């Protein structure tokens, strides 16, 4: 009998009281395992408090994007099931997008009126704990948690990583100055692509996607196909990259099980349902959205060769790949491993994720790194987990050196993430609003909605889409349609009073930053152009609403 089968029998035989007590303990353990993420956000708020600025709760550039999307569901105070691109400067931007989490967030934002960043952090805490709980469930389903070795391996599953820090430290000893950046080089984009599992939990939306994706894997292992299909459908509606990835993983595995292995436990109707979900998913993303020109403009900006090279893959996946390969070191061990359908699922999980993360070799690259997010690392770790459990068993059995060796191995396994979190906390990562930025945004929020904000401050343009009901002529770096053109148009408008063709000048609001070297020149130009007097001014910003009477 496999561990999966025996575990299933133990759960069925438990009373509700036992299950509730066990779940309470596991959720408490999940919260404890989330401690590095809690410390990261805590440092964001603490550093802001010490510096006298306002912490937004957004610790990475793209995080405000999700709250800006949510606001669009109630654009003009009217609810819409679909939302438009909040970073388009045009009020006529088509309402064509839908994601379940964005809809739920919009309802909370509209009904409760919380601070967007605070809501994002609370969502992150909830999603993070749930994602860790599902990670524990997945590991427990496969290998159990009865022994100390299994518990230590679970901690490694959540928080171990690669060898970037170890190799970086050696490199710094030889030829580079010591710094966090040097030590963690070349972890892509300063480690924010989350090549291992645990680091994803510091990003609220990624926590949710991982909860759904790993939950889908758990349900497939437990042969709960109806729920697995529901989970897959929600995931497919939630994210284009992760949805595509898991549709292909599930479809490939079910095709192997139904058509090649002839596994009677995997029903053909589940494969048919997966194909139906895939059809709807690809019809939406490949047919419906490209029928709108504004979306086509965005896709052209997303077509980027963000890919992994060997100097990234080896330190990122070397440890977990070695553990998995050791488990399958002989033909007999490989055959025994692949005789279990859940191991075949993990192998498909790895190969599909690896191929998608390297798709630049076959087709035009569309940010291949989007298919990493720990999804290569997770199946490799789980395939190699019995090897790591055996290593811990052996070390624990050594009475004298055992504790020292176990501790040393744990340090090696979690070193990358320990260094990364220390780096982020020290660098005071995230957006913090200066007092003048905050008061300027508060003033803008009092103006009638859907004004076109034109500013020489990128931060004002970006945060106006989050904290106000207005549009910005240019805001998010990747999601403003024709961004470079919009930046040039704004510069020409402010510097030379050249009105962009698509601008409704009577609806425009100008926000000038006094830190701009050309502030006095721009202000004097528009005095001669008979612009209205400033409606609002603070030590850092000047706001002019062009629907006012000229001076």
Tab-separated table of C-alpha atoms in Angstrom, residues 163-173 176-187 190 315 415-416 418-420 423:
chain	number	residue	atom	x	y	z
A	163	UNK	CA	23.081	27.895	-4.362
A	164	UNK	CA	23.227	31.501	-5.587
A	165	UNK	CA	24.419	32.779	-2.216
A	166	UNK	CA	27.084	30.090	-1.797
A	167	UNK	CA	28.556	30.618	-5.270
A	168	UNK	CA	28.231	34.371	-4.907
A	169	UNK	CA	30.162	34.343	-1.635
A	170	UNK	CA	32.978	32.359	-3.250
A	171	UNK	CA	33.027	34.749	-6.210
A	172	UNK	CA	33.193	37.775	-3.897
A	173	UNK	CA	36.173	36.250	-2.103
A	176	UNK	CA	34.166	41.166	-6.411
A	177	UNK	CA	33.385	43.550	-3.549
A	178	UNK	CA	31.032	42.205	-0.903
A	179	UNK	CA	27.403	43.226	-1.270
A	180	UNK	CA	24.021	41.521	-1.320
A	181	UNK	CA	23.781	42.247	-5.044
A	182	UNK	CA	27.122	40.554	-5.716
A	183	UNK	CA	26.335	37.538	-3.552
A	184	UNK	CA	22.903	36.892	-5.110
A	185	UNK	CA	23.995	37.517	-8.703
A	186	UNK	CA	22.714	36.214	-11.158
A	187	UNK	CA	19.318	35.427	-9.525
A	190	UNK	CA	17.230	40.553	-7.961
A	315	UNK	CA	22.489	27.270	-9.087
A	415	UNK	CA	20.771	29.945	2.769
A	416	UNK	CA	19.578	31.529	-0.481
A	418	UNK	CA	17.777	33.741	4.232
A	419	UNK	CA	20.210	36.000	2.365
A	420	UNK	CA	17.504	37.249	-0.016
A	423	UNK	CA	18.832	41.837	1.538
